[in-house]
Amino acid sequence: MPLFGKSQKGPADVVKALKEAVNSLEKGDKKAEKAQEDVSKNLVLIKNMLYGTSDAEPQADIIVAQLAQELYNSNLLLLLIQNLNRIDFEGKKDVAQVFNNILRRQIGTRSPTVEYICTKPEILFTLMTGYEHQEIALNCGTMLRECARYEALAKIMLYSEDFYNFFRYVEVSTFDIASDAFSTFKELLTRHKILCADFLETNYDKVFSHYQRLLNSENYVTRRQSLKLLGELLLDRHNFTVMTRYISNPDNLKLMMNMLKERSRNIQFEAFHVFKVFVANPNKPKPILDILLRNQEKLVEFLIKFHTDRAEDEQFNDEKAYLIRQIKELKPIPGH
Amino acid sequence: MSRDMCNTSKSLDSESADISDQEREVTNVIFNSKDEVNSIEDEENLFINDPNNADFDDDLENLNIANFFHKVDSDQIIYQKKKRRLKLIGKYVMGDLLGEGAYGKVKDMLDSETLCRRAVKILKQRKLRRIPNGELNVQREIKLLKKLKHKNLINLVDLLYNHEKEKMYLIMEYCVGSLQGMLDASPDKKFPQYQAHDYFLQLIDGLEYLHSMRVVHKDIKPGNLLLTLEGDLKITDLGVAETIDLFAKDDICYIGQGSPAFQPPEIANGLDCFSGFKVDIWSSGVTLYNITTGLYPFEGGTIFRLFETIGKGDFDIPNDIAEPLRSLLVGMLRKDPEMRFSLRQIRQHAWFISRPPCSSPPVPIPPLRDDALHKMTVFPYLVEHYYHDPNENSSDVQYFTEHELNEMEKSRVDSEYSNGNANQSSSKHNRRRSKKPVSCISVKNFPGCNQS
């Protein structure tokens, strides 16, 4: 117990006080300044209950359980996120810390906060739209990635219409926001292997028509990052069906062949790793085979001169030699 | 007390000529009949570089063994404090020995440019040729390691060759030891559940990555799971790993390699083909069984017996292993690969999701040559190199006789006992050490050892 000042407030009191303060902050009335102060103060109190301070341990489990229960009942998590842009700089960080701590809470095999958010998916959607507001984008990003660790929450996000906004977020002009959005995007598409494979399979057309835009982006970083991720996705064993489908489409092959000739060497190199899958495919559909045959000589010539300075990269040279041999040996399907 | 060459020849035989002095940090010198002192500058020079002795141990059987038994009294053997000579391999500074496997030695190392601590696996092609598929496995492992990168998989940082000495240097992330080493040094040969849980989660993460890259490890066991100083688990040894073809419809494998006790029934029963990924699930199951119980689910005096018991697929779980761990073990050790858990089922299992409570202190990483902190052994070499005046070098070389050395060892062990930290494992450790005498004798000066 502190020697001076008021005696310590319980979780219920703090949550109630914080909710009132956020509400009045939302209204933006005359008391706004006072409300701002109250929000910061109560957020710090909650944070200290969860994390402790330099001279106090975190609160006992029973207090934390009470606090969590109050947060669920009062719907305060959603309220905080909706008003995140109104809270001051330190307060925004505190919200993210409190949120992530409460999210990780476990009782045996249960994660009560994850279950709670499943019943209140607006929390996730509000967080996702956070990328549209510069001043809260990165705070929302840390919370989103924490959510994406849980399969149930990742599923809600992937299968929502809002997911397709990511294709816009990863391209925004502010570099740090675009990169943050990209890492969340990548986490959602790669973290839970089976969930992701199912998602890509069932939503193949929609996802890859959006993805095509990233590969054609004006923005160099977007183009390069998305091409690298595409390679990773296609070569992941879990996405076998998606890979087979992707490499059967002649438009995709054309795109990769154009990217092999990009100005940037890094993009050329990433494109090589996708292009090789088209050529290595033992069951090439006719349209793919036709394109390769039509460009047979040019491709061999091109590949011989391709990145010849990577002499020490044995793997790359082996693959290149393999591709050249494969293309040289291509023959039209008999009977056509 | 007298000692003849018979003893020493044994240690030479086992090719440990340049190892045990690392442990003792002394090299010894023999006064030969002409009373001249032959100091050994660098243990590497002794056998490996000497053209006369280059294939010494290959031809051991052909030697006239009678020439070999040379009587040397113990007072004629004197030891010299080892000189610390700085040795560079490329940009890396060499340190002391960390461990030794069938394929070669592992030494401590420091990257002189980044100051990152590394471990180097030194492979001698001469040695590899004698192991069935040795060279092939190493080439395959290097190729695999180069394209794989994950937090829970050992990272190959650099690769250097010395063609003259026929040596390969695989520079890896530094790890302090394997789970097997920790188990061996622990009283019950097992971890408390929360500690096992921590390692198991990381094992599954690493395994999921390997499988997503279409790699079947085939040799998952505590001995192939290393730990870094930060406690990160690293899957190592992809010597028998197999890559599934990019366009293969399934994960069928045809060859079963790896450690017998960790092999699944389909391999023990000699099936022609089997699911590769499910092999890793099984051996991870045996690993989890082993690190939580200190036992093996299947045992047998011979490989034949062992495979017979594995083939039946019946096993017991000790009574003190309660749910939910029990059902996880049962799920991972199902005889039918089809019924065996997938990585996703493991991830969704209750034991995987909930962290067991901290019941007892964790099993520690055992000390390396009495150094519990695993201090960087490169440092003394650097100090010697930069701060030692070469002019006084010749005068302050210390010599010991065998007797003095034994006395020193005895007093060291005594003091350890009186400090009360002589637990079972450390005394066993000492016994083993004292059995292994300093072996770096300059044999090349004995006429009988040179090939005529």
XYZ file of N, CA and C in Angstrom, chain A residues 268-269 272-273 303 306-323:
69
model
N 15.231 -9.415 -60.692
C 15.579 -10.491 -61.642
C 15.822 -11.799 -60.895
N 16.577 -11.678 -59.808
C 16.972 -12.869 -59.057
C 15.763 -13.542 -58.405
N 13.719 -15.273 -60.975
C 14.346 -16.538 -61.394
C 13.796 -17.693 -60.561
N 13.629 -17.446 -59.246
C 13.196 -18.521 -58.354
C 11.731 -18.912 -58.554
N 19.616 -17.004 -70.409
C 19.999 -17.634 -69.140
C 21.519 -17.837 -69.057
N 22.850 -14.843 -67.741
C 22.115 -14.334 -66.573
C 22.951 -14.451 -65.295
N 23.211 -13.327 -64.651
C 23.926 -13.267 -63.355
C 25.166 -14.169 -63.324
N 26.030 -13.962 -64.294
C 27.232 -14.795 -64.386
C 28.221 -14.510 -63.257
N 28.013 -13.397 -62.555
C 28.962 -13.051 -61.483
C 28.660 -13.777 -60.178
N 27.621 -14.591 -60.159
C 27.329 -15.346 -58.930
C 28.086 -16.676 -58.936
N 29.354 -16.610 -59.237
C 30.130 -17.842 -59.411
C 30.169 -18.686 -58.143
N 30.183 -18.021 -56.989
C 30.368 -18.779 -55.741
C 29.057 -19.381 -55.228
N 27.938 -18.984 -55.837
C 26.643 -19.517 -55.414
C 26.373 -20.826 -56.159
N 26.801 -21.926 -55.547
C 26.737 -23.231 -56.190
C 25.296 -23.617 -56.542
N 24.423 -23.416 -55.552
C 23.015 -23.778 -55.707
C 22.413 -23.099 -56.928
N 22.650 -21.779 -57.029
C 22.110 -21.001 -58.142
C 22.644 -21.516 -59.474
N 23.944 -21.774 -59.529
C 24.543 -22.227 -60.785
C 24.038 -23.605 -61.196
N 23.841 -24.463 -60.195
C 23.271 -25.782 -60.480
C 21.879 -25.627 -61.087
N 21.083 -24.764 -60.438
C 19.705 -24.582 -60.907
C 19.673 -23.968 -62.299
N 20.575 -23.017 -62.516
C 20.624 -22.358 -63.823
C 20.998 -23.365 -64.911
N 22.019 -24.158 -64.627
C 22.448 -25.167 -65.594
C 21.306 -26.145 -65.884
N 20.575 -26.498 -64.824
C 19.449 -27.414 -64.971
C 18.379 -26.808 -65.882
N 18.067 -25.524 -65.649
C 17.040 -24.865 -66.454
C 17.450 -24.794 -67.921
